[in-house]
CSV table of C-alpha atoms in Angstrom, one decimal:
chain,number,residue,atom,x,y,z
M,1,UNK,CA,145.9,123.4,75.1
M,2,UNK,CA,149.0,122.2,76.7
M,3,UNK,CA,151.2,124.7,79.4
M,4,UNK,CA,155.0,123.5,80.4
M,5,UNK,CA,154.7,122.8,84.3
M,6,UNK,CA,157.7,124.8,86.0
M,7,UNK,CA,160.9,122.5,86.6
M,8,UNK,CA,159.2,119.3,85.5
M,9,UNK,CA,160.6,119.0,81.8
M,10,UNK,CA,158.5,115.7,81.4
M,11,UNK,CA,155.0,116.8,82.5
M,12,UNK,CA,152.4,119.1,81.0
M,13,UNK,CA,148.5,120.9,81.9
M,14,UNK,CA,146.2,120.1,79.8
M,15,UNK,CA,143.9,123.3,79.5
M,16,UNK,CA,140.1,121.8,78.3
M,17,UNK,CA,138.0,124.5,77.0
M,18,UNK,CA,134.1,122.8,77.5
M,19,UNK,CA,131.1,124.1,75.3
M,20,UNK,CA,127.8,122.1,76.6
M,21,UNK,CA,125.8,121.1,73.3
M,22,UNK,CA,121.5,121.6,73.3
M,23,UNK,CA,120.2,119.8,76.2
M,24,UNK,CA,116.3,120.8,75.7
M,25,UNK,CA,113.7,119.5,73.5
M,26,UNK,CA,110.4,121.0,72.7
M,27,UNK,CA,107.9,119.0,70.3
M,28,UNK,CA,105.0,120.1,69.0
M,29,UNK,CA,102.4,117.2,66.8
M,30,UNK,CA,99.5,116.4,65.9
M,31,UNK,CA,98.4,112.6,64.2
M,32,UNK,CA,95.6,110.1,63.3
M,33,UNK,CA,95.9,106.4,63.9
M,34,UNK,CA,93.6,103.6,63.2
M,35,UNK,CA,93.0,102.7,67.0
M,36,UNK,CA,93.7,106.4,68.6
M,37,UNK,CA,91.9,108.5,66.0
M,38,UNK,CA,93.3,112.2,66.2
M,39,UNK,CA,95.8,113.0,68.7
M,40,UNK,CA,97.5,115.8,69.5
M,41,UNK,CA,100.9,116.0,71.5
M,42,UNK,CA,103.0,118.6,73.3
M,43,UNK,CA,106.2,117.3,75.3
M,44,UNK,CA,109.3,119.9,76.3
M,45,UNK,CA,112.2,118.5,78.1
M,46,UNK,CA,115.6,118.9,79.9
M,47,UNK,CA,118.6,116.5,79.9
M,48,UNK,CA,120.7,119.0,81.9
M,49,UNK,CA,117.8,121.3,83.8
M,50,UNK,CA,119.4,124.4,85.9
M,51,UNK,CA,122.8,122.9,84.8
M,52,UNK,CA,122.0,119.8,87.2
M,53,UNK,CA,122.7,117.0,84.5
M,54,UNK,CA,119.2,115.5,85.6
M,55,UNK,CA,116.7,115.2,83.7
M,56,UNK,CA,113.1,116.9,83.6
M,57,UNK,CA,110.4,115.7,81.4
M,58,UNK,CA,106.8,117.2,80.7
M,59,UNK,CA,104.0,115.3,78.2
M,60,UNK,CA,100.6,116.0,77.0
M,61,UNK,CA,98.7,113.9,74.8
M,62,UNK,CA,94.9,114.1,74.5
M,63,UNK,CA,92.6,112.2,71.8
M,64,UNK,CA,89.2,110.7,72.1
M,65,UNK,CA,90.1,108.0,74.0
M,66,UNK,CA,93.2,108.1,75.9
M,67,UNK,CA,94.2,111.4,77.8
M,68,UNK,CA,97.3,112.2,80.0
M,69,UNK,CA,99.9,114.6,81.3
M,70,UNK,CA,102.8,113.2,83.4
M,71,UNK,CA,106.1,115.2,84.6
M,72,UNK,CA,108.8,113.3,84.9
M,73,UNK,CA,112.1,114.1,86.8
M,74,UNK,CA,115.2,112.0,87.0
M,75,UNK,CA,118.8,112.0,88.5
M,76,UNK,CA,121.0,110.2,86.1
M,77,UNK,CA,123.3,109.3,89.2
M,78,UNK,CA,121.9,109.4,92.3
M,79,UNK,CA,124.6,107.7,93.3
M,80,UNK,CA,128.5,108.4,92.3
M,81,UNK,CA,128.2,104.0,91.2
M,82,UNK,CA,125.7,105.7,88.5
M,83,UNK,CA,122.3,104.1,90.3
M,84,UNK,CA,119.3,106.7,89.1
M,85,UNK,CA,116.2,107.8,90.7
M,86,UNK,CA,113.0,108.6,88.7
M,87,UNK,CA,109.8,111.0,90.1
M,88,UNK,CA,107.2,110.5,87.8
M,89,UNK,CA,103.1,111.9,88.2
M,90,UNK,CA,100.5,111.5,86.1
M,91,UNK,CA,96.9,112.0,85.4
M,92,UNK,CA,94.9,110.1,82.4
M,93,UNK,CA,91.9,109.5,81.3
M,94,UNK,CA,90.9,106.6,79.2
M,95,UNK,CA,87.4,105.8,77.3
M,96,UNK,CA,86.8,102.5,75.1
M,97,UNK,CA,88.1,102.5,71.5
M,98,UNK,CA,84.8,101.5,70.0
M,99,UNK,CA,81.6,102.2,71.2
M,100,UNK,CA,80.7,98.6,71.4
M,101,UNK,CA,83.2,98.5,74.3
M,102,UNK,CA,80.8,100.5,76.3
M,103,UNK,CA,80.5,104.4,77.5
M,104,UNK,CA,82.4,104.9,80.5
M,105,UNK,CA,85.3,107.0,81.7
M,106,UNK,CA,88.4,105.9,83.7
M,107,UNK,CA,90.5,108.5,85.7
M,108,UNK,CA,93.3,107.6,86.9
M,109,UNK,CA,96.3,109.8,88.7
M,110,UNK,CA,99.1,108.7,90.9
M,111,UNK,CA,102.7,108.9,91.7
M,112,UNK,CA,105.6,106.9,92.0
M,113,UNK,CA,109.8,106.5,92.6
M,114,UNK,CA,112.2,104.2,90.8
M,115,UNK,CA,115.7,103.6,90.9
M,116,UNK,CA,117.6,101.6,87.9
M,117,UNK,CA,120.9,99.9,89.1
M,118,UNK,CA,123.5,98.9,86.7
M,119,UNK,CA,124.9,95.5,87.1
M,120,UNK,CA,126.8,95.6,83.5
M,121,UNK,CA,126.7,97.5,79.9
M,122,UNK,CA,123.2,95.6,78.7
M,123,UNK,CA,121.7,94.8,82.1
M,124,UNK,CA,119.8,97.2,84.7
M,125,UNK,CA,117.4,96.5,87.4
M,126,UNK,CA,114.5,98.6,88.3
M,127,UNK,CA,112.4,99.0,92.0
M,128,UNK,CA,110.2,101.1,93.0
M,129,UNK,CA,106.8,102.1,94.7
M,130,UNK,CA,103.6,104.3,93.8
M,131,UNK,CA,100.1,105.2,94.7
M,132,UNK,CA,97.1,105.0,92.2
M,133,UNK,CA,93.8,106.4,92.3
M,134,UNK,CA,91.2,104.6,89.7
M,135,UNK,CA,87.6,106.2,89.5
M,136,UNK,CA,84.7,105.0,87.6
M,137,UNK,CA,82.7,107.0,85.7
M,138,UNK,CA,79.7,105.4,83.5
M,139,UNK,CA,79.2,107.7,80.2
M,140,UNK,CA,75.2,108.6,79.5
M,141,UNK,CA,74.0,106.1,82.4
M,142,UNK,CA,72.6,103.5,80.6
M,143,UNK,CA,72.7,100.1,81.9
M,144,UNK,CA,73.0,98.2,78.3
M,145,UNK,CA,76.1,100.3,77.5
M,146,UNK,CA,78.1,100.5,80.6
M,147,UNK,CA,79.9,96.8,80.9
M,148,UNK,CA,78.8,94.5,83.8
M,149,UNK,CA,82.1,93.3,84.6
M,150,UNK,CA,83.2,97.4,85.5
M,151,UNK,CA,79.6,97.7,87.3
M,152,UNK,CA,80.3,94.4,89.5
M,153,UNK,CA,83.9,95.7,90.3
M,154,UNK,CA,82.8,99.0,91.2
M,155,UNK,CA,79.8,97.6,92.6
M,156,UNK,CA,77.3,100.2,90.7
M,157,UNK,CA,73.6,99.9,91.3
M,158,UNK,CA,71.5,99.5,88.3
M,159,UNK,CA,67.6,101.0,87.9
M,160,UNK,CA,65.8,98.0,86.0
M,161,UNK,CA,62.5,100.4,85.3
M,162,UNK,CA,64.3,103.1,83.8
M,163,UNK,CA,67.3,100.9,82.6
M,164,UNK,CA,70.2,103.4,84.0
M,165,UNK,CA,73.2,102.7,85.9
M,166,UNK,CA,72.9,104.4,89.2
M,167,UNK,CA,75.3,105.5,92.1
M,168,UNK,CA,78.4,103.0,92.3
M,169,UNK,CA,79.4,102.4,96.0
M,170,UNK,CA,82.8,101.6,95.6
M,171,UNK,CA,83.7,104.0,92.6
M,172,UNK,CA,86.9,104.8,93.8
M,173,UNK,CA,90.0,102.0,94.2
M,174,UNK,CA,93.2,103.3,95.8
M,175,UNK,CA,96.5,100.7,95.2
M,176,UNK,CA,100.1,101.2,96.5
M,177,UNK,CA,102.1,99.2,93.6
M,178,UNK,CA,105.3,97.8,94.0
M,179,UNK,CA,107.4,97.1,91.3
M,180,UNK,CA,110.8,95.5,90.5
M,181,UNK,CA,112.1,94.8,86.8
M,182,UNK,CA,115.2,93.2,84.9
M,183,UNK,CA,116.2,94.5,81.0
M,184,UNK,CA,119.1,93.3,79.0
M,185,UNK,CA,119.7,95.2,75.6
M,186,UNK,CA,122.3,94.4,73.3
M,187,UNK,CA,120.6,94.7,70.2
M,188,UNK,CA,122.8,97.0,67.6
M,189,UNK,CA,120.3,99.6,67.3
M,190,UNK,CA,116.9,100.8,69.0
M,191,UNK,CA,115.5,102.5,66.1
M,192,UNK,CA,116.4,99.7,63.4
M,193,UNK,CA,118.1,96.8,65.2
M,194,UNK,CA,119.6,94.1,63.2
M,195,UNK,CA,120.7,92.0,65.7
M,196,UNK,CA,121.3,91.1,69.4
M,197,UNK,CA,118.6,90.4,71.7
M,198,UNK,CA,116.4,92.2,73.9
M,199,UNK,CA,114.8,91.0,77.2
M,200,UNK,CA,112.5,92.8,80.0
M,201,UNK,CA,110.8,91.1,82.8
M,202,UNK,CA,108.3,93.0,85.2
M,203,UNK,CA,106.8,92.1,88.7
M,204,UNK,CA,104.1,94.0,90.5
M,205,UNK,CA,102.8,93.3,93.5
M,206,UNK,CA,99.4,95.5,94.8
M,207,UNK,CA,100.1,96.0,98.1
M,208,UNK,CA,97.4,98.7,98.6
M,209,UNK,CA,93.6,97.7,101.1
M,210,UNK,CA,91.6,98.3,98.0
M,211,UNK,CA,93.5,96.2,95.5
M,212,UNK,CA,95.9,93.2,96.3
M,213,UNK,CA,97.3,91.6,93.1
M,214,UNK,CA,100.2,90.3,91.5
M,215,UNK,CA,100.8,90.8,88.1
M,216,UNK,CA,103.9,89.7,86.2
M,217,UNK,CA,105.3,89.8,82.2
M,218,UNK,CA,108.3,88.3,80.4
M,219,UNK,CA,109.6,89.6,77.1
M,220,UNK,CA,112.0,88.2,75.0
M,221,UNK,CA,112.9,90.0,71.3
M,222,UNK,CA,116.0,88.2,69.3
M,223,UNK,CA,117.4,89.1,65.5
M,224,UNK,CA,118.7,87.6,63.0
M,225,UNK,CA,121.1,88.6,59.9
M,226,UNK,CA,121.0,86.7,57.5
M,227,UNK,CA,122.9,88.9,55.1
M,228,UNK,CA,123.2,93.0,54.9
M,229,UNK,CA,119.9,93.2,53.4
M,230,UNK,CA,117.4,90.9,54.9
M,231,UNK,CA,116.9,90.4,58.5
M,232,UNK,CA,114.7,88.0,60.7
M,233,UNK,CA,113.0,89.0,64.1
M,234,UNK,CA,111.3,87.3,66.6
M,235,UNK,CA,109.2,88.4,69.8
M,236,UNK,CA,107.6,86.7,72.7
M,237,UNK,CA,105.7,87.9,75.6
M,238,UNK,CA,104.1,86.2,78.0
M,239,UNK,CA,101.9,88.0,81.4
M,240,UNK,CA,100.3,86.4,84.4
M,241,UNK,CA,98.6,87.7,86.9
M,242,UNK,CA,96.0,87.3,89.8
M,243,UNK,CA,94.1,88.5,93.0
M,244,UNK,CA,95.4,88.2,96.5
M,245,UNK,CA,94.1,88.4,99.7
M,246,UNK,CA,90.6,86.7,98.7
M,247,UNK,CA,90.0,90.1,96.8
M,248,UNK,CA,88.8,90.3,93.4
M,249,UNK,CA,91.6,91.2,90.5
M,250,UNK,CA,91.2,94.6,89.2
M,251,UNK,CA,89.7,94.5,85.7
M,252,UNK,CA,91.4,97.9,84.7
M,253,UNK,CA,95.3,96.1,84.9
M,254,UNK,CA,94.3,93.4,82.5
M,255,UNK,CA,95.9,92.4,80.1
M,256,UNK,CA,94.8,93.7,76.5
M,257,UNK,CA,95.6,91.4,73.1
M,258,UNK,CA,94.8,92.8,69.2
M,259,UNK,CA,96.4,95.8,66.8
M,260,UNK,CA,99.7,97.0,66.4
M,261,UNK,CA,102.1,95.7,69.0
M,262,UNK,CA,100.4,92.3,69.2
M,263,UNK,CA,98.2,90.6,66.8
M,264,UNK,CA,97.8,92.6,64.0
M,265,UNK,CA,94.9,92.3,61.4
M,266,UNK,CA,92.5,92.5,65.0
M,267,UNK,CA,91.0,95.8,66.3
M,268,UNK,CA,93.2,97.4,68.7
M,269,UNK,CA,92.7,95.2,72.4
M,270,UNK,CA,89.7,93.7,71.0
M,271,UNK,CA,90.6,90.2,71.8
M,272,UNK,CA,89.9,87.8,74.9
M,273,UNK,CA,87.3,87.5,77.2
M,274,UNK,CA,84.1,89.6,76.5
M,275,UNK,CA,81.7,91.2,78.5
M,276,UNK,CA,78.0,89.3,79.5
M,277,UNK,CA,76.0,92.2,78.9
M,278,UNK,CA,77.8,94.4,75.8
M,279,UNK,CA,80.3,92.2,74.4
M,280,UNK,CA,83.1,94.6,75.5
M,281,UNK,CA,86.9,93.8,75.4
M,282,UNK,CA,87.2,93.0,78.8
M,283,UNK,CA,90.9,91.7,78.0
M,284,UNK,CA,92.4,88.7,80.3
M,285,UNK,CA,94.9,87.8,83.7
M,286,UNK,CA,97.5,85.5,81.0
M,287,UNK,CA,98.9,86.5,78.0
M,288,UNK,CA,100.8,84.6,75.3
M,289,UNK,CA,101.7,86.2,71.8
M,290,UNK,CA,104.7,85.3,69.5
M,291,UNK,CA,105.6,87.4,66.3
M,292,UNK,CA,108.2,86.6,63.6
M,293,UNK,CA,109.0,89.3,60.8
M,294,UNK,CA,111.3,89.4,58.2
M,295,UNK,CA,112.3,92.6,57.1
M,296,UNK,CA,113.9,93.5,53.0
M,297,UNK,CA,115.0,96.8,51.3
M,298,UNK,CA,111.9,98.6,49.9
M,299,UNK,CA,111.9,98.6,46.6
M,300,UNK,CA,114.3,101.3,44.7
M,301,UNK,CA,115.4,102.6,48.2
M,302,UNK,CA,118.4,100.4,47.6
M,303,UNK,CA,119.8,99.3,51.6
M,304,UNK,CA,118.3,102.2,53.5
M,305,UNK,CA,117.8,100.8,56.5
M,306,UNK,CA,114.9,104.0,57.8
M,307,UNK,CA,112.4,102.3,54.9
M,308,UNK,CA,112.0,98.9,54.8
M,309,UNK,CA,109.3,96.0,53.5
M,310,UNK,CA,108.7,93.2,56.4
M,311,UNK,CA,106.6,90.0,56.0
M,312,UNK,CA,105.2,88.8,59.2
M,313,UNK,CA,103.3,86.0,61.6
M,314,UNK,CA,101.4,87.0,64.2
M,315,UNK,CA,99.9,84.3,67.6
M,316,UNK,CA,98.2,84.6,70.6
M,317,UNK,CA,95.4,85.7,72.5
M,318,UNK,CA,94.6,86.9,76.3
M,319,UNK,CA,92.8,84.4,78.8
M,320,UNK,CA,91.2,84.2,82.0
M,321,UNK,CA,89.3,81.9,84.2
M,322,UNK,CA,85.9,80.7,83.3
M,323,UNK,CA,82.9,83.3,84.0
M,324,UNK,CA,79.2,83.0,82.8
M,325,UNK,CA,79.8,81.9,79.5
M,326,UNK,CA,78.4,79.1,77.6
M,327,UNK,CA,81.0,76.4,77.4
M,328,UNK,CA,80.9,77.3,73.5
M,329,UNK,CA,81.4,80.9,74.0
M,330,UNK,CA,83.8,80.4,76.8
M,331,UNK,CA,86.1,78.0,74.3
M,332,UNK,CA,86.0,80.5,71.4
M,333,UNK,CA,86.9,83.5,73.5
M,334,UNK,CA,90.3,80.9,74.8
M,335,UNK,CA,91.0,80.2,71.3
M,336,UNK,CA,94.2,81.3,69.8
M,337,UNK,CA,94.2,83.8,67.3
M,338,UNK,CA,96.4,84.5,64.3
M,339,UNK,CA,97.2,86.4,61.2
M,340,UNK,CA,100.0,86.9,58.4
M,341,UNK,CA,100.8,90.0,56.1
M,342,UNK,CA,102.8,92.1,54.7
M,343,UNK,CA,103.9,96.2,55.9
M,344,UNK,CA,106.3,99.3,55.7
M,345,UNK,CA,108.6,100.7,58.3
M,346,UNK,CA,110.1,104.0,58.1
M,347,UNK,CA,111.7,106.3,60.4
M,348,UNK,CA,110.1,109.4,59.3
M,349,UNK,CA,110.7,112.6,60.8
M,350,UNK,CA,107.5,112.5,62.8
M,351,UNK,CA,109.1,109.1,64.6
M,352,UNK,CA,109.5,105.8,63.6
M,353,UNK,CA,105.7,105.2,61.2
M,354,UNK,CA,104.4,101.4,60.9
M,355,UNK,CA,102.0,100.3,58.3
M,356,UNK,CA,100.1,97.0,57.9
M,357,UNK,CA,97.8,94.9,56.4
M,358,UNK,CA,97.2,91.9,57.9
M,359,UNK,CA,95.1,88.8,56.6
M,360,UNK,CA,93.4,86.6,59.8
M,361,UNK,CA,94.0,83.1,59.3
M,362,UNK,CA,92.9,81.8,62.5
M,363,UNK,CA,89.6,83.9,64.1
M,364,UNK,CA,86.3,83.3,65.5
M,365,UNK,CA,83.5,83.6,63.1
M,366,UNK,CA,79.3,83.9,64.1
M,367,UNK,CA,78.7,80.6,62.5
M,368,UNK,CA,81.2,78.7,64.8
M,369,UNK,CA,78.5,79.4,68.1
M,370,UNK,CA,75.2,79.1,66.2
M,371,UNK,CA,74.7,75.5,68.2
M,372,UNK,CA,74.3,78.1,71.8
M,373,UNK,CA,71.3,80.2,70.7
M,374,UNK,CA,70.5,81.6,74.3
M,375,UNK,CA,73.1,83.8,74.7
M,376,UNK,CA,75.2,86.1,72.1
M,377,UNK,CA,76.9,85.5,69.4
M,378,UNK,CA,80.9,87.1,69.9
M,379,UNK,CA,82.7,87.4,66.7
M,380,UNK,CA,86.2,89.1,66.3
M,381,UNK,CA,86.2,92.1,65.2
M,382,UNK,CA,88.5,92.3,61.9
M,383,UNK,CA,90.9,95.4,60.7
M,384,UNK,CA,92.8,94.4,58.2
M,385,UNK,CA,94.4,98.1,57.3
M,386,UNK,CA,96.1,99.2,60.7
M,387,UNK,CA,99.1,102.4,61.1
M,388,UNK,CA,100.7,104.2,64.0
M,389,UNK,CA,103.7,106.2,64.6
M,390,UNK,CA,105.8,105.0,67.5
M,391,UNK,CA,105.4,101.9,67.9
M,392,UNK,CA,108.3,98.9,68.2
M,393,UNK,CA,106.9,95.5,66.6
């Protein structure tokens, strides 16, 4: 509304009447996935708690193997040159996928501060610090299905008479990570981009007495229109990392390579380096993967652009540094991996819900190692059939 300002003819108040829309957000869910199994989830959130504008954030999700609750709190504008700050805690605790992974237990809880500063409209840098606590906990105790490569690390003593793993002497690792991170976004949409490019690049350096590391990753996403109706994408990633300080690199921030996300058509993180003892995914310190879709109307939906029909390539694989293995073994585990096929996107109103089937075109079979009959025979593990709701490629 407007009000005439006493003896200034030319000027005028603008009266702004302000109504603040729904700032919360409760969800409630419950799903099955073909590496997660049944899930449920609980989240309830704020964008404008105690009429702040900040942000406070509460999650739950517990299945059989990955469990965790995290608060989250965040100040939009910490600063008045709009620089946030972000309090996050959490505690989790992870299992294997598959049982040929092993039976162990990883708890893990920690905090940490961040602060994203805007340099433009598509680019933000992030820095912050943390402290982690990682504890080991083998499953039912026996030696043959807890991996060696976690009872090394955690330097766990193992009964050879009665074939259990025993008390670990160093079950407990404590890190202090410090992390710093670049991402440029000027893709057209989040949900269903159909161009622009995305990029992210991450750094973190373990700074902490019990683990000293530096592990770093490099994204790159770009797409293409070729007209309204079909659209090309393509996706890179690469990761390094390695131990400092003469220490050796913690196992549990490897890199993981297989399922949705990454090489589809392979059991979720199922690629890589395996274990000596129970051929677990022990996943790798480098990563390389490259993807390339192209996405077309699904049939008789006309141009909606929620569900759509995509084609796709997938590359890659995880590596590390030679171990035990047979030269053989060690040379098939390096070997890149890839697979083609065909899926369906839609945003549904559960969240956006990927489907795929994927056909390996490049894998390691048993035959290929039959010329190393001392030690075992690793073989990928195949899924050809592979959905999950929420994930991005």
């Amino acid at each position: 509304e407007t009000q005439e300002v006493a003896g200034s003819p030319d000027q005028v108040d603008l009266t702004v009447e302000v109504k603040e829309k729904p700032t919360g957000s409760l969800q409630l869910g419950a799903g099955y996935s073909s590496s997660e199994k049944v899930s449920l989830t609980f989240g309830i959130s704020q964008e404008n708690v105690f009429g702040s504008g900040n942000y406070l954030g509460l999650q739950v999700n517990t299945s059989k193997y990955y469990r965790t609750i995290s608060l989250t709190a965040t100040d939009p504008y910490f600063t008045k040159d709009g620089i946030s700050r972000t309090f996050t805690v959490f505690h989790q605790t992870t299992r294997p996928y598959y049982s040929q992974d092993g039976d162990y237990s990883l708890v893990s809880q920690g905090g940490s501060m961040k602060f994203g500063v805007p340099f433009s409209e598509v680019d933000t840098v992030f820095f912050g610090a943390g402290i982690e606590q990682y504890k080991f906990k083998p499953g039912s105790n026996v030696a043959t299905v807890t991996p060696q490569a976690y009872r090394d690390y955690f330097q766990c003593a193992t009964n050879t008479v009665t074939n259990t793993v025993g008390n670990c002497a160093d079950d407990s690792k404590f890190g202090v990570p410090l992390t710093i991170g670049w991402a440029r976004d000027d893709r057209d949409s989040a949900l269903v981009p159909t161009k622009g490019r995305l990029q992210r690049a991450n750094a973190e350096w373990g700074v902490g007495s019990d683990m000293k590391y530096i592990k770093s990753s490099y994204q790159y996403q770009q797409y293409f229109p070729i007209n309204k109706q079909y659209t090309l994408a393509l996706n890179g990633e690469l990761g390094y990392a390695k131990a400092l300080g003469g220490q050796v690199y913690p196992i549990f921030k490897n890199f993981y390579a297989g399922g949705l996300g990454s090489i589809r058509g392979f059991e979720q993180n199922s690629l890589g380096p395996r274990d000596s003892v129970t051929e677990a995914a022990l996943g790798g310190t480098k990563k390389a993967i490259f993807n390339m879709e192209l996405s077309t109307p699904f049939p008789g939906a006309g141009n909606d652009r929620t569900l759509r029909l995509f084609s796709f390539l997938d590359v890659g694989n995880v590596f590390t540094d030679r171990s035990t293995q047979s030269d053989a073994q060690w040379k098939a585990q390096q070997m890149i991996r890839a697979s083609v096929g065909l899926g369906i996107s839609w945003i549904s109103p559960l969240g956006p819900l990927r489907l795929a089937y994927a056909v390996p075109v490049k894998y390691q079979k048993d035959e290929d190692l039959t010329s190393d009959p001392t030690k075992p025979v690793y073989s990928d593990r195949i899924q050809r059939f592979q959905f999950q709701i929420g994930t991005s490629f």
